Coordinates of C-alpha atoms and ligand atoms in Angstrom, one line a residue:
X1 CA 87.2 100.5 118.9
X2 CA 90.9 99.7 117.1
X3 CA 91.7 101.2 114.2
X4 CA 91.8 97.7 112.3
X5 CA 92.8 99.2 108.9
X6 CA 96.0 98.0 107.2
X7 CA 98.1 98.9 104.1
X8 CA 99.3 96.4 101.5
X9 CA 101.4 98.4 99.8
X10 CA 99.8 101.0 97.8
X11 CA 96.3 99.2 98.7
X12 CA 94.5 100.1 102.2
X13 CA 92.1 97.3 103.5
X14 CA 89.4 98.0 106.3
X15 CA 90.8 95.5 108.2
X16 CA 93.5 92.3 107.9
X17 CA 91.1 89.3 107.5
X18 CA 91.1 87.8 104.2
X19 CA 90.2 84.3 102.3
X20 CA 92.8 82.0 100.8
X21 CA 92.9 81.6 97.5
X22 CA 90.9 78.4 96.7
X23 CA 88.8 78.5 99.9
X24 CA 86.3 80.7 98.8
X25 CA 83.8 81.5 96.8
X26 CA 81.2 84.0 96.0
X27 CA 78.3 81.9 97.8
X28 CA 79.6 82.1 101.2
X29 CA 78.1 85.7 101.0
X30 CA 74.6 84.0 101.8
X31 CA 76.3 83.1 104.9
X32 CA 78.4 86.2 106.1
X33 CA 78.5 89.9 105.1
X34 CA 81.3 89.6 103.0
X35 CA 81.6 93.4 103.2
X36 CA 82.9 93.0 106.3
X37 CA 86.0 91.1 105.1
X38 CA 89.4 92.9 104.4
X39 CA 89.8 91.9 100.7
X40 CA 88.3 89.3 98.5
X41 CA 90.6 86.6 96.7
X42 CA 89.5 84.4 93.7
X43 CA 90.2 80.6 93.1
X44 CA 93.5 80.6 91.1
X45 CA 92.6 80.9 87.3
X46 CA 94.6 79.5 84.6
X47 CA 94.3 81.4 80.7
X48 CA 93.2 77.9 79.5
X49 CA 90.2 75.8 80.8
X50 CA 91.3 73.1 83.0
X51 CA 89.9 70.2 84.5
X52 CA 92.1 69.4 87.5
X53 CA 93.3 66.4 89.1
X54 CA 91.4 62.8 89.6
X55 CA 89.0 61.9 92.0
X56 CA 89.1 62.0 95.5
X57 CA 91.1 65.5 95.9
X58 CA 90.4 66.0 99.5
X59 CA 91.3 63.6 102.5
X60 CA 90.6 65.0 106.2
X61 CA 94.0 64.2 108.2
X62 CA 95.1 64.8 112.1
X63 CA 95.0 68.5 112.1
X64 CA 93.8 69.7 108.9
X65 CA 93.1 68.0 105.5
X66 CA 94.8 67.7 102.1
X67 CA 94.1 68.5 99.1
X68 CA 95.3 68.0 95.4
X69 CA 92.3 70.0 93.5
X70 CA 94.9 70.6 90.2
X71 CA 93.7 74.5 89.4
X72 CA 90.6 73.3 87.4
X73 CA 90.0 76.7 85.7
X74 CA 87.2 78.3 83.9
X75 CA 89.5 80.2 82.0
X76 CA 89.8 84.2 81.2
X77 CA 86.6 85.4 79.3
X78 CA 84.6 83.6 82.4
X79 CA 86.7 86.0 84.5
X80 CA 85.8 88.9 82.4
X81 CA 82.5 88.4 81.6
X82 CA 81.4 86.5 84.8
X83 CA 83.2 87.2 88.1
X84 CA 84.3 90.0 88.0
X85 CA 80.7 92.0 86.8
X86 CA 79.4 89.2 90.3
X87 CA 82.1 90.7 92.4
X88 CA 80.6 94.3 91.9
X89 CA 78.1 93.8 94.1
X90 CA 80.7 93.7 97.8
X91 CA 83.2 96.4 98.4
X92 CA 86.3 95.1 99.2
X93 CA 89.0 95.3 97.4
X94 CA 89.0 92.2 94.6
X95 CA 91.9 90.1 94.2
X96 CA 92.5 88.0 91.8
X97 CA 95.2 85.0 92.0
X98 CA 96.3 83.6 89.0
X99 CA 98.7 80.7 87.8
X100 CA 100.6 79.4 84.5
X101 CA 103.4 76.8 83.4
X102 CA 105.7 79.2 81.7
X103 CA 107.1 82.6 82.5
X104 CA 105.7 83.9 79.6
X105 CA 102.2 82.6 80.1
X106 CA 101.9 84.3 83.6
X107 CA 103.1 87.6 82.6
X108 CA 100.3 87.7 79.5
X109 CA 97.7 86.0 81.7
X110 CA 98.6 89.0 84.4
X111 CA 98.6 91.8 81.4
X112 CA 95.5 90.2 80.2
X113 CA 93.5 90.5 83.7
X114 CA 94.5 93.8 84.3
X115 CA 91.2 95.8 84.1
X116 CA 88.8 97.6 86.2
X117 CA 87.2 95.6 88.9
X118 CA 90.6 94.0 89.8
X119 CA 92.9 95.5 93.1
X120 CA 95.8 93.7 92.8
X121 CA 97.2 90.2 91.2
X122 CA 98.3 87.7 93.9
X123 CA 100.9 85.1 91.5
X124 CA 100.2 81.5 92.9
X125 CA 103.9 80.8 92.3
X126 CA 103.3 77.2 93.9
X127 CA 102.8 75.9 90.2
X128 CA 105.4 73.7 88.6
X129 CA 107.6 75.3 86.1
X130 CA 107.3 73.4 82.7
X131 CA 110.3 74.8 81.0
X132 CA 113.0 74.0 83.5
X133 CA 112.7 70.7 86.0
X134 CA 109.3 70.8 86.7
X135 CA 109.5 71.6 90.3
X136 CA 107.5 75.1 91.6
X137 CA 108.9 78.4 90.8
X138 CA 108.8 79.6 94.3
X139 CA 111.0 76.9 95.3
X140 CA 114.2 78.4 94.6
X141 CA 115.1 82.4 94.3
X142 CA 116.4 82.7 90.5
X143 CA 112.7 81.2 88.8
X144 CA 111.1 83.5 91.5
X145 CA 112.9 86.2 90.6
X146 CA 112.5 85.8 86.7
X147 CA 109.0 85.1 87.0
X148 CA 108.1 88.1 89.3
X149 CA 110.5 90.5 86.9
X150 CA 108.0 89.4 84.0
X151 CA 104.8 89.8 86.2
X152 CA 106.4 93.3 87.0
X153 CA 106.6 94.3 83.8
X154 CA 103.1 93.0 82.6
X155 CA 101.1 94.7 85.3
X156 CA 101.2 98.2 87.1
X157 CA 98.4 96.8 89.6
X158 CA 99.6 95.7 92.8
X159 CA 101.7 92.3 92.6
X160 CA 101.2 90.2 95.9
X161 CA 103.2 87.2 95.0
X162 CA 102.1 83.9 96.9
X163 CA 105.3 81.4 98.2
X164 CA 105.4 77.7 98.5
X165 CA 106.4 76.7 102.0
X166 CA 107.8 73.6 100.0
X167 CA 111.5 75.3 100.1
X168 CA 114.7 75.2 102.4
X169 CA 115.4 78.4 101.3
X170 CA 112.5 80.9 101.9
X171 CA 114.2 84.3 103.0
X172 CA 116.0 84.1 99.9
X173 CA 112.6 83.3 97.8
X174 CA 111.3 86.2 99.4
X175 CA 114.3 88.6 98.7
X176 CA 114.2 87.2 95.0
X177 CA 110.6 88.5 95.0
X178 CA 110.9 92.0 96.5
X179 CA 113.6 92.5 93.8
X180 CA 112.2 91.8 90.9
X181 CA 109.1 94.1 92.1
X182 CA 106.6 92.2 94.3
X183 CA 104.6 94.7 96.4
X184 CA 103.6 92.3 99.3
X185 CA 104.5 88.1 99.5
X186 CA 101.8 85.9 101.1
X187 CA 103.4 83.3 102.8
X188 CA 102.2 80.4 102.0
X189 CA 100.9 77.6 100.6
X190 CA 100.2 74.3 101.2
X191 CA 102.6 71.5 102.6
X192 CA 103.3 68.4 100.3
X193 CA 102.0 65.6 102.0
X194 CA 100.4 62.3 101.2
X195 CA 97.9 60.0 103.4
X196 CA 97.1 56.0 102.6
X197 CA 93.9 53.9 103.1
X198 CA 94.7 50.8 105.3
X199 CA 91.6 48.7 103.9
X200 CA 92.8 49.4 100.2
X201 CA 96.3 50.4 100.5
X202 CA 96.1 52.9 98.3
X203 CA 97.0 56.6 98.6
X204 CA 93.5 58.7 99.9
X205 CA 94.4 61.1 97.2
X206 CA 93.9 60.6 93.5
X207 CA 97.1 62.5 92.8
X208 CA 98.8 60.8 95.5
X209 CA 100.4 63.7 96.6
X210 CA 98.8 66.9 97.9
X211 CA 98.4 69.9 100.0
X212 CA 98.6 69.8 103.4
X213 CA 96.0 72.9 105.4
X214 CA 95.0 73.8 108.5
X215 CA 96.0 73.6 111.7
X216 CA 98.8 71.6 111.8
X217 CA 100.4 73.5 109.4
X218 CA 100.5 76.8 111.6
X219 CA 103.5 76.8 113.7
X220 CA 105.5 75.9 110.5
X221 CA 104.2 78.7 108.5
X222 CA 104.3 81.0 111.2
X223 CA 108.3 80.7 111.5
X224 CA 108.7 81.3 107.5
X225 CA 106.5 84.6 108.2
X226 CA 109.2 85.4 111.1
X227 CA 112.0 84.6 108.6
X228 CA 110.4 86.4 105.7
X229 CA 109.8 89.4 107.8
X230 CA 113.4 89.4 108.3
X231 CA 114.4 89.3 105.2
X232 CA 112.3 91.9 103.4
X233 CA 110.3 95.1 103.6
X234 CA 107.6 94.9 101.3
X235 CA 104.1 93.4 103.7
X236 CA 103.9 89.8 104.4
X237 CA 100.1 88.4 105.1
X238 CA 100.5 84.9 106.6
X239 CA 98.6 82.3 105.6
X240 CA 98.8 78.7 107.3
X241 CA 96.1 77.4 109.5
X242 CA 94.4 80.4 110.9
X243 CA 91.6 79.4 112.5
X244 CA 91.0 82.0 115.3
X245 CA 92.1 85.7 116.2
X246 CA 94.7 84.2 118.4
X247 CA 96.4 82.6 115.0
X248 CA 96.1 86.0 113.3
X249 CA 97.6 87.8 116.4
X250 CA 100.4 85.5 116.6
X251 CA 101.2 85.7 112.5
X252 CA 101.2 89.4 112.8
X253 CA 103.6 89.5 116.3
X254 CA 105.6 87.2 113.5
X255 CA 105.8 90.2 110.5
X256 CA 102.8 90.1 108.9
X257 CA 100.6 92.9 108.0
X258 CA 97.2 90.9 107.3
X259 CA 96.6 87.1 107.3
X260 CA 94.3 84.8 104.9
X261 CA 92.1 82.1 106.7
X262 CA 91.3 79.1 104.4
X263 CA 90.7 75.6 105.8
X264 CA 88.7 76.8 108.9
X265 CA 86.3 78.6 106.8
X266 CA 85.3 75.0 105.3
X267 CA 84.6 74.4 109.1
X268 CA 82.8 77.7 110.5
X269 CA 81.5 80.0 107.6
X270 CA 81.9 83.0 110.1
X271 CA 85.7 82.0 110.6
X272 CA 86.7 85.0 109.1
X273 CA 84.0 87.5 110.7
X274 CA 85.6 85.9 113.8
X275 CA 89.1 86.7 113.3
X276 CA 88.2 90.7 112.7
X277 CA 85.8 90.7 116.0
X278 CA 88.7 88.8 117.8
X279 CA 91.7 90.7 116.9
X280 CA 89.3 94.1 118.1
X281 CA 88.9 92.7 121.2
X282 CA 92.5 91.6 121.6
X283 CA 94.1 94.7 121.0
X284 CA 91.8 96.7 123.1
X285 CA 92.6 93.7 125.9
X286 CA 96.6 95.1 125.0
X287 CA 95.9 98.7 124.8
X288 CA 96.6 98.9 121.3
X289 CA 94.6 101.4 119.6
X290 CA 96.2 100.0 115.8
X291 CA 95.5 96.7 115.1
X292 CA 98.9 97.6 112.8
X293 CA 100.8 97.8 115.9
X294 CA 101.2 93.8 116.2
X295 CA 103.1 93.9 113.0
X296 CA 106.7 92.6 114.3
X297 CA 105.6 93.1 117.8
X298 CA 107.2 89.9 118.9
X299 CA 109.7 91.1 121.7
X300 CA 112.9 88.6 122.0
X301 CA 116.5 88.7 122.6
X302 CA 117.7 89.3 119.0
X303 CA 118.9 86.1 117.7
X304 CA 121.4 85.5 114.7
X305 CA 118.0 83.7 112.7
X306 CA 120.8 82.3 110.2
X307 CA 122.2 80.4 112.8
X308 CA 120.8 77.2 112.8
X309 CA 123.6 74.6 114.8
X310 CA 121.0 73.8 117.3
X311 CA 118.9 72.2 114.4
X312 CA 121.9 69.9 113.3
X313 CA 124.7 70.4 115.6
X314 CA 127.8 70.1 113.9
X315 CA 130.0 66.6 114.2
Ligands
FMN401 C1 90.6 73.0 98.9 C2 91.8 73.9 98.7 C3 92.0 74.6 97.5 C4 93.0 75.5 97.4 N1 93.2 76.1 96.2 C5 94.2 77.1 96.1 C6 94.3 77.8 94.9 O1 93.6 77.7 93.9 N2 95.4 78.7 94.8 C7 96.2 78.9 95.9 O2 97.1 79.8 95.8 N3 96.1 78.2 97.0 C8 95.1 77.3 97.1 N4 94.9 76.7 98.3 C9 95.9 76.9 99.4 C10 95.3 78.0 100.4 O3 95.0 79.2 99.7 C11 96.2 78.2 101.6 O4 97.4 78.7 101.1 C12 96.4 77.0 102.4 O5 95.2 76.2 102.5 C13 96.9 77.3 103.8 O6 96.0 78.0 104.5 P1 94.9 77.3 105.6 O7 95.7 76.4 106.5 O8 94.3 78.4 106.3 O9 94.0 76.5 104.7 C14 93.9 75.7 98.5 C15 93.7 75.1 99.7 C16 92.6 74.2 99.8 C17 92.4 73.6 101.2

């Protein structure tokens, strides 16, 4: 038997395994044991109620599916007065994710959630920014880092602040967000991407544009985990395509201390059940008696990560 426990910051989880935000709900517990699962993580709520985008807001693609769902959001008091009283019932450790336009409105919606029942605050920072250009705070280091400063101050629960893959400059996103107080980053979210219908020629999404998930998406995300890693102390929990054990044991040889599984649950409702059992058996396979003991277990020749010729080689 490994030891499969893991710390996230100042939190301790039984095991890595989690659900993205947005993949889950409470039902799947008629399915699994959700007991079994590492932490639980809400849908990202707004304060206001929202609708979301237009209709369709999924499309299946090569390798995954996207998605442009637009944060429809019951709103706070359904928080208070619904999930949270629900979530009593399973023993992990609740998170709660959370999302607004304005720098302001995150930091009250953070003070404002900050009651019994809830473990820590995971900041979907993927959100467009409605007082500067619109484009997602997580996508360059000064809106990170003024955001998470706020969410800082609002909260003394644990901040886990969620990054948009969506940037040429993650290790300095991350380093943004460890200094202004974030106690673990999960990287990341979803890819922009957009399909088309060839019989209608129009785009498969209502939004046009959406969220690229799943597997495709892995070996991307994995290398921002490896360059987050590098960049910053504070726990990293990758999240990008995870569909086996194998996925989570390669995001934690890459820096991370837990992983989130999201698309393949929508496919196998045991995914995550799977992905503890699996990474058991695959450290005992490795004589690791820690699961914690992949964390930055990659062995390489050290590389200079900033150096990135081979990419573009200079004229
Ligand atoms: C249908 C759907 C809804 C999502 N909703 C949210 C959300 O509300 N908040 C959020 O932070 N991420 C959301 N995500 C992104 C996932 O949490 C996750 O970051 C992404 O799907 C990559 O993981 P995966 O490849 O394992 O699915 C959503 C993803 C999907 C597919």
């Amino acid at each position: 038997m490994t030891d499969l426990t893991v710390r996230i910051g100042a939190l301790t989880l039984a095991n890595p395994v989690m659900p993205a935000s947005g993949t889950f709900a409470e039902g799947l517990g008629e399915a699994v044991d959700l007991n079994r699962i590492g932490a639980l993580v809400t849908k990202t709520i707004t304060r206001e109620l929202r609708a979301g985008n237009p209709l369709p807001r999924v499309a299946e693609v090569v390798g995954g599916m996207l998605n442009a769902i637009g944060i429809p959001s019951k709103g706070v008091p359904y928080l208070l007065e619904t999930t949270l009283p629900l979530y009593r019932r399973w023993t992990p450790p609740l998170v709660v994710s959370i999302s607004a336009p304005t720098v302001e409105g995150f930091a009250s919606l953070a003070a404002e959630i900050s009651v019994p029942g809830v473990a820590a605050i995971e900041a979907n920072i993927s959100c467009p920014n409605i007082e500067e250009d619109g484009r997602a705070f997580a996508m360059r280091p000064a809106s990170t880092e003024a955001v998470v400063r706020q969410l800082r101050a609002a909260t003394a629960l644990p901040l886990w602040v969620k990054l948009t893959p969506n940037t040429g400059e993650i290790a300095d996103v991350a380093r943004a967000a460890e200094a202004a107080g974030a106690d673990a980053l999960v990287v990341a979210n979803t890819i922009l991407a957009m399909s088309i219908d060839l019989n209608s020629f129009k785009p498969r999404l209502g939004n046009v544009m959406g969220g690229l998930s799943g597997p495709a998406i892995k070996p991307i995300v994995l290398r921002q985990v490896y360059q987050c890693a590098r960049a910053v102390r504070v726990p990293i929990i990758g999240c990008g395509g995870i569909s086996t054990a194998a996925d989570a044991a390669e995001y934690m040889l890459a820096g991370a201390s837990a992983v989130q599984v999201g698309t393949a649950t929508f496919l196998n409702s045991a995914a995550m059940i799977e992905v503890i059992e699996g990474l058991d058996r695959f450290c005992e396979a490795h004589g690791l008696s820690r699961v914690a003991d992949l964390t930055s277990g990659l062995r390489h020749e050290e590389a200079d990560e900033d150096d990135l010729s081979w990419v573009s080689p200079a004229p």
